[in-house]
Short mmCIF file of C-alpha atoms and ligand atoms in Angstrom, two decimals:
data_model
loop_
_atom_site.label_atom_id
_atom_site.label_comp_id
_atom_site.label_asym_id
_atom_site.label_seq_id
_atom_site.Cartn_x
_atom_site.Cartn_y
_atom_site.Cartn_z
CA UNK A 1 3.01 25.56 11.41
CA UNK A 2 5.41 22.81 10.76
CA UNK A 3 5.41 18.74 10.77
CA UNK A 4 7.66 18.17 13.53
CA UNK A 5 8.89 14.33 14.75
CA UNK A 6 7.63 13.75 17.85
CA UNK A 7 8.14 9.99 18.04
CA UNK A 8 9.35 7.07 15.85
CA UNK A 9 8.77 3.40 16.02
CA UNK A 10 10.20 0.50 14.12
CA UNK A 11 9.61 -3.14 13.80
CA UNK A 12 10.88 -6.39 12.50
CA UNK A 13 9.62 -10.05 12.03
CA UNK A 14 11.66 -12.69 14.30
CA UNK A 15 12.97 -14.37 11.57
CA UNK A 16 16.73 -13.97 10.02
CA UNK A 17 17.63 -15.17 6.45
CA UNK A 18 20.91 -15.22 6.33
CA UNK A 19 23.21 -14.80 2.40
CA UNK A 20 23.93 -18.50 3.26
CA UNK A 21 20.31 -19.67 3.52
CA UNK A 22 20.38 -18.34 0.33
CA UNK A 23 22.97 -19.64 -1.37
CA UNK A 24 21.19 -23.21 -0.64
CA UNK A 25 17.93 -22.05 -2.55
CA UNK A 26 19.57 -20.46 -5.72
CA UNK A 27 22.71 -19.91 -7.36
CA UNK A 28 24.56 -17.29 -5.67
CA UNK A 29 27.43 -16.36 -2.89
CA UNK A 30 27.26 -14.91 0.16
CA UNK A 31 30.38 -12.71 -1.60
CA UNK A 32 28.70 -11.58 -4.64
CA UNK A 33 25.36 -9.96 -2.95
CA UNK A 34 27.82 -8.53 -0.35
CA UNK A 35 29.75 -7.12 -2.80
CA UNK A 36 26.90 -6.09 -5.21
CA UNK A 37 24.58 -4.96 -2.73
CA UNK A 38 26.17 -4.39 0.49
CA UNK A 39 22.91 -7.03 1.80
CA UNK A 40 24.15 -9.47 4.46
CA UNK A 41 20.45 -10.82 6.20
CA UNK A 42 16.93 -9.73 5.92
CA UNK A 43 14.12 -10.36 7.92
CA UNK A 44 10.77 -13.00 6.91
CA UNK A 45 7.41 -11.94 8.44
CA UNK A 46 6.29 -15.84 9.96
CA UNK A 47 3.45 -17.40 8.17
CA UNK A 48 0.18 -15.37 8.88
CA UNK A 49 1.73 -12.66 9.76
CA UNK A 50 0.79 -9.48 7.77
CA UNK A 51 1.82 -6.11 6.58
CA UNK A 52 -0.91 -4.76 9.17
CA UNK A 53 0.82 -6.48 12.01
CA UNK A 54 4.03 -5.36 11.27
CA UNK A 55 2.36 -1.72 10.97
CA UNK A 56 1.09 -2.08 14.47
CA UNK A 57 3.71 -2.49 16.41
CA UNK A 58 6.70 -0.38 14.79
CA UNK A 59 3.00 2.29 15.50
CA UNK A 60 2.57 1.63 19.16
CA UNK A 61 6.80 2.04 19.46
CA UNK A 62 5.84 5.41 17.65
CA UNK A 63 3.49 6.50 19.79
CA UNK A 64 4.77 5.55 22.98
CA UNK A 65 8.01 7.22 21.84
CA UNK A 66 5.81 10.50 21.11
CA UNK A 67 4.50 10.00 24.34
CA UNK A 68 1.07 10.40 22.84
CA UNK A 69 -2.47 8.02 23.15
CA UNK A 70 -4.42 6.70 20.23
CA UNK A 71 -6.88 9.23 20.69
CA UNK A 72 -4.35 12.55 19.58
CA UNK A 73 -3.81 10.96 16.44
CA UNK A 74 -6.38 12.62 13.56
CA UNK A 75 -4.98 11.20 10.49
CA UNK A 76 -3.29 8.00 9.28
CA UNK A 77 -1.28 7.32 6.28
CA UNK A 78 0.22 3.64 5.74
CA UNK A 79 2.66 3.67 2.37
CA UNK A 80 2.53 0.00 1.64
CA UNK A 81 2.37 -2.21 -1.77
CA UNK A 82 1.81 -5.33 0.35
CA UNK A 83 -1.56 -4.77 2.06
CA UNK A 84 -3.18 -7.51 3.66
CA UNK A 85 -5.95 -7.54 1.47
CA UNK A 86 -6.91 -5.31 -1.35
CA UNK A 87 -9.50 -3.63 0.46
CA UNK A 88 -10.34 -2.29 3.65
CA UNK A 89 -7.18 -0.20 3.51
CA UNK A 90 -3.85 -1.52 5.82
CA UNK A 91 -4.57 2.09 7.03
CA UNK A 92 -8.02 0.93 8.14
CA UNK A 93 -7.24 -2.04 9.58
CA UNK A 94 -4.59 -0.78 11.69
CA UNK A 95 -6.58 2.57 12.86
CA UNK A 96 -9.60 -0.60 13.95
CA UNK A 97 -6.22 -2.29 15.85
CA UNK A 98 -4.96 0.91 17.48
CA UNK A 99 -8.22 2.04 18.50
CA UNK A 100 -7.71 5.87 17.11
CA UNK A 101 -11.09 6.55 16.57
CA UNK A 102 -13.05 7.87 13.08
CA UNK A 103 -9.37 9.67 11.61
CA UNK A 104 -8.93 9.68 8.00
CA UNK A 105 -7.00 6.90 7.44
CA UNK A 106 -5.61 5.74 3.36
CA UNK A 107 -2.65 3.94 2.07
CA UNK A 108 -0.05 5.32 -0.56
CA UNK A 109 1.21 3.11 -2.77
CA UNK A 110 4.15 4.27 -4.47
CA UNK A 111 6.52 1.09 -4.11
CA UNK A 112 10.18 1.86 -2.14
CA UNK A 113 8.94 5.72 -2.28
CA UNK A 114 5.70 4.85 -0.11
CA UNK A 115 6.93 6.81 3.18
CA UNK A 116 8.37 9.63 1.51
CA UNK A 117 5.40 10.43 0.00
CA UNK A 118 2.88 10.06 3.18
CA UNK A 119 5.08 11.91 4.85
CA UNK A 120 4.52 14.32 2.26
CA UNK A 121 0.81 14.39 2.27
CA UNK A 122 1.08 14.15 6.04
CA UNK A 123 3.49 17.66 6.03
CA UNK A 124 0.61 19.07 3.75
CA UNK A 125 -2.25 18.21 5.89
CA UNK A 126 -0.29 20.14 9.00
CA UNK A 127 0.72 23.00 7.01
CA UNK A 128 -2.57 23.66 5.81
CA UNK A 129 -4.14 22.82 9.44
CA UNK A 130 -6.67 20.34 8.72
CA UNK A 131 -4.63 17.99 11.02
CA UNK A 132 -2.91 18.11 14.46
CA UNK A 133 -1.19 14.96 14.98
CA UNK A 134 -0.68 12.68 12.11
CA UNK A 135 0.66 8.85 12.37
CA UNK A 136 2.68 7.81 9.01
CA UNK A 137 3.62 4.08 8.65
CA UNK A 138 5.85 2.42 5.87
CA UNK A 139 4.93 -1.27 5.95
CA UNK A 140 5.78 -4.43 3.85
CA UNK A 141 5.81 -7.72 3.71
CA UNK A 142 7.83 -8.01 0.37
CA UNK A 143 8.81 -11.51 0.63
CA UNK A 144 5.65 -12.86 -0.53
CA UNK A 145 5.68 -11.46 -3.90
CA UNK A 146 9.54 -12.99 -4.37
CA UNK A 147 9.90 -15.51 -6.71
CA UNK A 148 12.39 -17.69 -4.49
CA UNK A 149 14.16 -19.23 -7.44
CA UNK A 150 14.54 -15.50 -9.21
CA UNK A 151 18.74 -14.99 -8.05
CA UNK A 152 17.74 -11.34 -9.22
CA UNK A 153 15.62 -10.42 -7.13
CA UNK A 154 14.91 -12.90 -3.81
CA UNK A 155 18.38 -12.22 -2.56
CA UNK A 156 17.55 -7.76 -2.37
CA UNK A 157 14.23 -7.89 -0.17
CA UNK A 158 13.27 -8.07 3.46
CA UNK A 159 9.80 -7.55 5.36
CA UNK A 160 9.69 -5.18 8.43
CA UNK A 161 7.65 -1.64 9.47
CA UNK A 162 8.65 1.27 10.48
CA UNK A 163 6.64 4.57 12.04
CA UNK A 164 6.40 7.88 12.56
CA UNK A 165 4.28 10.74 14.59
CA UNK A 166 4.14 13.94 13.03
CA UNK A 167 3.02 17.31 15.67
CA UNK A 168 2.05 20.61 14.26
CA UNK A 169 4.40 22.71 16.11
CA UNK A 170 5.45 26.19 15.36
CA UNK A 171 9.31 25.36 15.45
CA UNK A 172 10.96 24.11 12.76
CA UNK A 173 10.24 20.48 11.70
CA UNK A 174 10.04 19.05 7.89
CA UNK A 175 11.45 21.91 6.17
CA UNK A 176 10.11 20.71 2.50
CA UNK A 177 9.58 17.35 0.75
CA UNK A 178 9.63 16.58 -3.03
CA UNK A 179 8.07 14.01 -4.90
CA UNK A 180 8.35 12.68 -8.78
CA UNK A 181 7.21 9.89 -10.63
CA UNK A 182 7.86 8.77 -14.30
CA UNK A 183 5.01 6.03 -15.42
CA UNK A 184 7.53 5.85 -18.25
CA UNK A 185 10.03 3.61 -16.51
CA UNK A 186 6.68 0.96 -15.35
CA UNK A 187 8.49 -1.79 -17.24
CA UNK A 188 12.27 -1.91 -15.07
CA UNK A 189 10.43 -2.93 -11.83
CA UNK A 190 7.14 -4.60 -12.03
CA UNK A 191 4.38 -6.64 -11.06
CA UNK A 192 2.89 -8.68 -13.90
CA UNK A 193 -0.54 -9.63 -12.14
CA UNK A 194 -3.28 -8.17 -11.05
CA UNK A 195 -7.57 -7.59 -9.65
CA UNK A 196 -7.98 -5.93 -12.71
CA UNK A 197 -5.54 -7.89 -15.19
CA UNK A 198 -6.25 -10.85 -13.34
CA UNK A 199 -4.07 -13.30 -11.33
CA UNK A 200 -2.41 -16.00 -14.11
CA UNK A 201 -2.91 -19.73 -13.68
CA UNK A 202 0.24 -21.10 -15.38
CA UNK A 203 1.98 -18.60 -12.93
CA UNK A 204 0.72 -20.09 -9.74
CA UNK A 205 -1.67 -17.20 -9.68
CA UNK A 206 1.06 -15.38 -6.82
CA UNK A 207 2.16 -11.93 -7.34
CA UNK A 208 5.37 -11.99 -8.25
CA UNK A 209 8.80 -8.56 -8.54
CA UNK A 210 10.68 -8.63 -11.71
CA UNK A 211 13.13 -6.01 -12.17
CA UNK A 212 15.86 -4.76 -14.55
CA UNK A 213 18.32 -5.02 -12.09
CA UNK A 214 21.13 -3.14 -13.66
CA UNK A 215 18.61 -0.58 -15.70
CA UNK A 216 16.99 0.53 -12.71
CA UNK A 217 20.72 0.91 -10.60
CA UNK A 218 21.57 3.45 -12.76
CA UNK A 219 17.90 5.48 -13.27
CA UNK A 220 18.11 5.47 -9.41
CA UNK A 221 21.61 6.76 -9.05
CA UNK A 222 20.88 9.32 -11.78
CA UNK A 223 17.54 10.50 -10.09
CA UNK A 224 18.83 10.45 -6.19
CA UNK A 225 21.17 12.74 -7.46
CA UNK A 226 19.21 14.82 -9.42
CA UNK A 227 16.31 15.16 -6.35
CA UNK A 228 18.43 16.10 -3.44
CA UNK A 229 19.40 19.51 -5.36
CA UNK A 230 15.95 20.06 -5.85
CA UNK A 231 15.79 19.77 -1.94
CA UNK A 232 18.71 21.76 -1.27
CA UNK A 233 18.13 24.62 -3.58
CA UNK A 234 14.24 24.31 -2.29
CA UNK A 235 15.42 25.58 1.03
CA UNK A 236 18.67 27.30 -0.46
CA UNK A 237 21.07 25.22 1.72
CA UNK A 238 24.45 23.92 0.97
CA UNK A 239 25.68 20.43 1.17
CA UNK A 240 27.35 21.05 4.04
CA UNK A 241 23.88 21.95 5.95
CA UNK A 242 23.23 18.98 6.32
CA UNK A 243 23.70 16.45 9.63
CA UNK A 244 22.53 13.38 8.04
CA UNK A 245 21.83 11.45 5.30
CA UNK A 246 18.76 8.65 5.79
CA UNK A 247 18.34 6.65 2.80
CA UNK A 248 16.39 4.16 0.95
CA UNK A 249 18.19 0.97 1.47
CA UNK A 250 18.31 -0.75 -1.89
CA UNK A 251 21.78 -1.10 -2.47
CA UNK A 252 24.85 0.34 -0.59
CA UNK A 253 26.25 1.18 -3.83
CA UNK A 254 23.22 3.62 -4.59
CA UNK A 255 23.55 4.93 -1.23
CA UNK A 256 27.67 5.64 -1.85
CA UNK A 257 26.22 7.76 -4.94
CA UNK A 258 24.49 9.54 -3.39
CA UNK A 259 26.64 10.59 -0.30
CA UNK A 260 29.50 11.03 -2.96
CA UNK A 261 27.18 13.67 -4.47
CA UNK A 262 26.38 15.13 -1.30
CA UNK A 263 30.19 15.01 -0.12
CA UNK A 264 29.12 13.53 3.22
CA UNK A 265 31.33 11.06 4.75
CA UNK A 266 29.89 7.33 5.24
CA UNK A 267 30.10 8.47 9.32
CA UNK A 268 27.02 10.81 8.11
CA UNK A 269 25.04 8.25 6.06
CA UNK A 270 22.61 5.44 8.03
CA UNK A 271 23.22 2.52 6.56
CA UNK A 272 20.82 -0.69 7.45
CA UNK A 273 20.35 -2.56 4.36
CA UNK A 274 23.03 -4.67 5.54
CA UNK A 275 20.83 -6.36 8.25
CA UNK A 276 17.33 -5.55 6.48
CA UNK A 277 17.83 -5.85 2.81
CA UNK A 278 15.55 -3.35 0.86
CA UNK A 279 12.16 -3.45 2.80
CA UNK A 280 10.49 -0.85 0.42
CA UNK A 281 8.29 1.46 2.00
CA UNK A 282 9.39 0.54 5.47
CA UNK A 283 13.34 1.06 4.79
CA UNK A 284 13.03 4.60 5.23
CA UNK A 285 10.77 5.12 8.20
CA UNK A 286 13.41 1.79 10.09
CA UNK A 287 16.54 3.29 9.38
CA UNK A 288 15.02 6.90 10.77
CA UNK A 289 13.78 4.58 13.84
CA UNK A 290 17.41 3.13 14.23
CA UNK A 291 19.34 6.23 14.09
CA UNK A 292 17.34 7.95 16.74
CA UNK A 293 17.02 4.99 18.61
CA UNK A 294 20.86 4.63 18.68
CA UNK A 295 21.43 8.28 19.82
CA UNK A 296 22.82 9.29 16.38
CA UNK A 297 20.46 11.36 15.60
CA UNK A 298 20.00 14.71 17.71
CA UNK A 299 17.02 16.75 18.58
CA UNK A 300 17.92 20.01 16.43
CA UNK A 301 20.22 18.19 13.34
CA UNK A 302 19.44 18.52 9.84
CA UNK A 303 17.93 15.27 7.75
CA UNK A 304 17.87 14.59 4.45
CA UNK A 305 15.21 11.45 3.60
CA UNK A 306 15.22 10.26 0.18
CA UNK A 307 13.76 7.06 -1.67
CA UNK A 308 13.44 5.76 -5.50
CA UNK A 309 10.87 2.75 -6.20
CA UNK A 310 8.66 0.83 -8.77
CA UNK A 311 6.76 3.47 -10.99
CA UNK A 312 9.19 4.71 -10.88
CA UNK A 313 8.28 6.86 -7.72
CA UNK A 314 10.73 8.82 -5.92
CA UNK A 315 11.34 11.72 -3.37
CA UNK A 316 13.02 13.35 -0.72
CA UNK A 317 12.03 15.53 2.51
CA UNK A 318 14.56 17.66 4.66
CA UNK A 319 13.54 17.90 8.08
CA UNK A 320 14.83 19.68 11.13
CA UNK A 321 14.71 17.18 14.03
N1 ACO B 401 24.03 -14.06 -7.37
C1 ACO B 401 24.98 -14.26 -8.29
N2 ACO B 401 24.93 -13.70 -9.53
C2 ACO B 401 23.88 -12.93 -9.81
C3 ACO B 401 22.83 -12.69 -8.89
C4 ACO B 401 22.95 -13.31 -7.63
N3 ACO B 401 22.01 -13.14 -6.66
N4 ACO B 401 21.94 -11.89 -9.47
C5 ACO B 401 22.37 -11.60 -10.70
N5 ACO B 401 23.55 -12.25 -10.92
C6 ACO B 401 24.37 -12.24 -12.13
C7 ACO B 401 23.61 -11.87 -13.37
O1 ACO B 401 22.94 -12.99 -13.89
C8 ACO B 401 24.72 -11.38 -14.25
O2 ACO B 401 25.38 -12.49 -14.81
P1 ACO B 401 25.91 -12.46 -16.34
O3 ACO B 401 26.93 -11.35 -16.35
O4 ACO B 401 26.47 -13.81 -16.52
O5 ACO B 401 24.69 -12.14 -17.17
C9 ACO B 401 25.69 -10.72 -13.29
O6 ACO B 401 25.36 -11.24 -11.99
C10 ACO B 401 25.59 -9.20 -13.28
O7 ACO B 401 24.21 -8.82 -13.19
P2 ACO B 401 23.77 -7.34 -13.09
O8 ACO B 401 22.27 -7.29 -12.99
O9 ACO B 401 24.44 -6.52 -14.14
O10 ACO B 401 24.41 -6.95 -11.64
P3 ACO B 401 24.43 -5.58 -10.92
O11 ACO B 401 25.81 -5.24 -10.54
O12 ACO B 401 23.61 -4.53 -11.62
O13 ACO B 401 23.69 -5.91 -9.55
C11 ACO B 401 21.52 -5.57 -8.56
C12 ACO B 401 22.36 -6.38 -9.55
C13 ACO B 401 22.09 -5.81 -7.16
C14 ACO B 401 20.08 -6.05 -8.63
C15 ACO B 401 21.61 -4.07 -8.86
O14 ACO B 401 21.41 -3.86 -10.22
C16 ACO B 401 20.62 -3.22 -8.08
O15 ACO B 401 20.73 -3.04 -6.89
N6 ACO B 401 19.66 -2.59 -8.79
C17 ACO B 401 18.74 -1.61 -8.21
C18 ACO B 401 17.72 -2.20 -7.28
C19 ACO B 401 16.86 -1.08 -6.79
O16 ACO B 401 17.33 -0.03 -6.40
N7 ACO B 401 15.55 -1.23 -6.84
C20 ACO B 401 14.70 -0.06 -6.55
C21 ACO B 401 13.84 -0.20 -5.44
S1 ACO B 401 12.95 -1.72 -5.36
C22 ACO B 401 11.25 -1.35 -5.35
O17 ACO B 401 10.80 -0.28 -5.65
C23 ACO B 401 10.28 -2.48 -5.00
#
């Protein structure tokens, strides 16, 4: 039995912050995070509006895309480091929202890698058979752990959702996914606060990104690199097997990288971190949405997904669509 796609879903907040906007709230230019990040908007979830309620709709665009109910769904999986609260689960709140019944549901947290690796546990679960019909969601709202006056970091993230049903089927679907972490690199890309450290006074007692900007560029570009070999040789394909490359959208640089190493042509590569900036767990799962959506994508074509995130986390999966 495979995973196979049988619908996506995708959804972002209402709200467009612009390179401009931004160059009134800190010192920057619209040219330099152009240039350095290929970033020209990103999206703000409006206040009181949460990670779960992003979740749900780019899930109900899923399943009505699957042409499936609530009720087919037997396991849910929500990658997310923003939940709404620390516990019950995103997953749990949105399975209450969507009505699916008593399903498993659990978040992953593994930063920007979060969808690659639900997908991952998802593809296990069907493999193995203890699911049917699993419904993965990548969800943020990274914008409220930005500190606004950090130029570093408030000008690379964006909030949105994005979804994805998975159908045991006995034709080809995901082929094999791969995932890595190194607890080592904790330091490059980090929260500082905590439940269990506790939240700080003299820091406003918000949860706040700081990054290595330029250490972590090059880890990633290194790693990306390094992990869609693994995938390839996994299922002892060339480059040139491959339809599609679909990203994590950090930084169009990283994404150049890693197209360079795959010798794929920009025409092969879905690129949305322009209008989305680097949503984190959801960046994947929305540019999947998008190229589908869009008719890029065809039923039969050959992805590769890969993603690289705080941890550091990363992964890939290749999947027949
Ligand atoms: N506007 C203007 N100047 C800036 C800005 C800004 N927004 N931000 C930094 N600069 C300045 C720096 O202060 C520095 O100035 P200096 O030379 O006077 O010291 C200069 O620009 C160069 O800074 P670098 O950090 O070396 O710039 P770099 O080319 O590396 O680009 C960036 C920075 C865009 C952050 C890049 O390093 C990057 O994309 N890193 C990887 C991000 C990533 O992939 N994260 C992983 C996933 S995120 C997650 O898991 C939650």
């Amino acid at each position: 039995m495979y995973a196979r796609i049988a619908g996506t879903g995708s959804y972002l907040p209402d709200r467009v912050l612009t390179n401009r906007e931004l160059e009134t709230m800190v010192d920057t230019s619209d040219q330099w995070i152009r240039d350095r990040t290929g970033i020209c908007e990103r999206r703000v979830a409006a206040e009181g509006q949460t990670t779960c309620d992003l979740a749900e709709q780019a899930a109900l665009r899923a399943l009505d895309a699957a042409g499936l109910k609530p009720a087919d769904i037997d396991l849910l999986i929500v990658g997310t480091t923003t939940p709404d609260v620390v516990f019950p689960s995103t997953a749990c709140l949105l399975q209450h929202r969507l009505g699916l019944g008593e399903c498993g549901a659990f978040d992953v947290n593994a930063a920007c890698s979060g969808f690659i690796y639900a997908l991952s546990v998802a593809d296990q679960f069907i493999r193995t058979g203890s699911a049917k019909c699993v419904l993965v969601v990548g969800a943020e709202t990274l914008t409220r752990m930005i500190d606004w006056n950090d130029r570093g970091t408030c000008v690379l993230f964006g909030d949105g959702a994005g979804a994805a049903v998975l159908r045991a089927d006995p034709e080809p679907g995901i082929l094999s996914t791969h995932i890595h972490a190194n607890g080592g690199y904790g330091d490059l890309l980090k929260t500082d606060v905590g439940v269990s450290r506790g939240f700080l006074a003299e820091k406003g007692g918000g949860v706040r990104v700081s990054m290595r900007g330029n250490e972590v560029f090059k880890v990633a570009v290194n790693t990306l690199g390094r992990i869609v070999d693994e995938t390839l040789a996994a299922n002892q394909l060339d480059k040139s097997d491959l339809d599609w490359l679909i990203p994590h959208q950090a930084n169009l640089r990283i994404i150049k990288a890693t197209a360079k190493k795959l010798q794929m042509s920009m025409d092969q590569v879905i690129v949305t971190v322009d209008k989305h900036g680097n949503t984190s767990a959801a960046s994947v799962p929305l540019a999947l949405d998008h190229a589908i959506r869009s008719g890029r994508v065809q039923r039969g074509e050959k992805l590769l997904l890969e993603a690289f995130g705080g941890g550091f986390t990363w992964g890939a999966a290749l999947i027949v669509y």
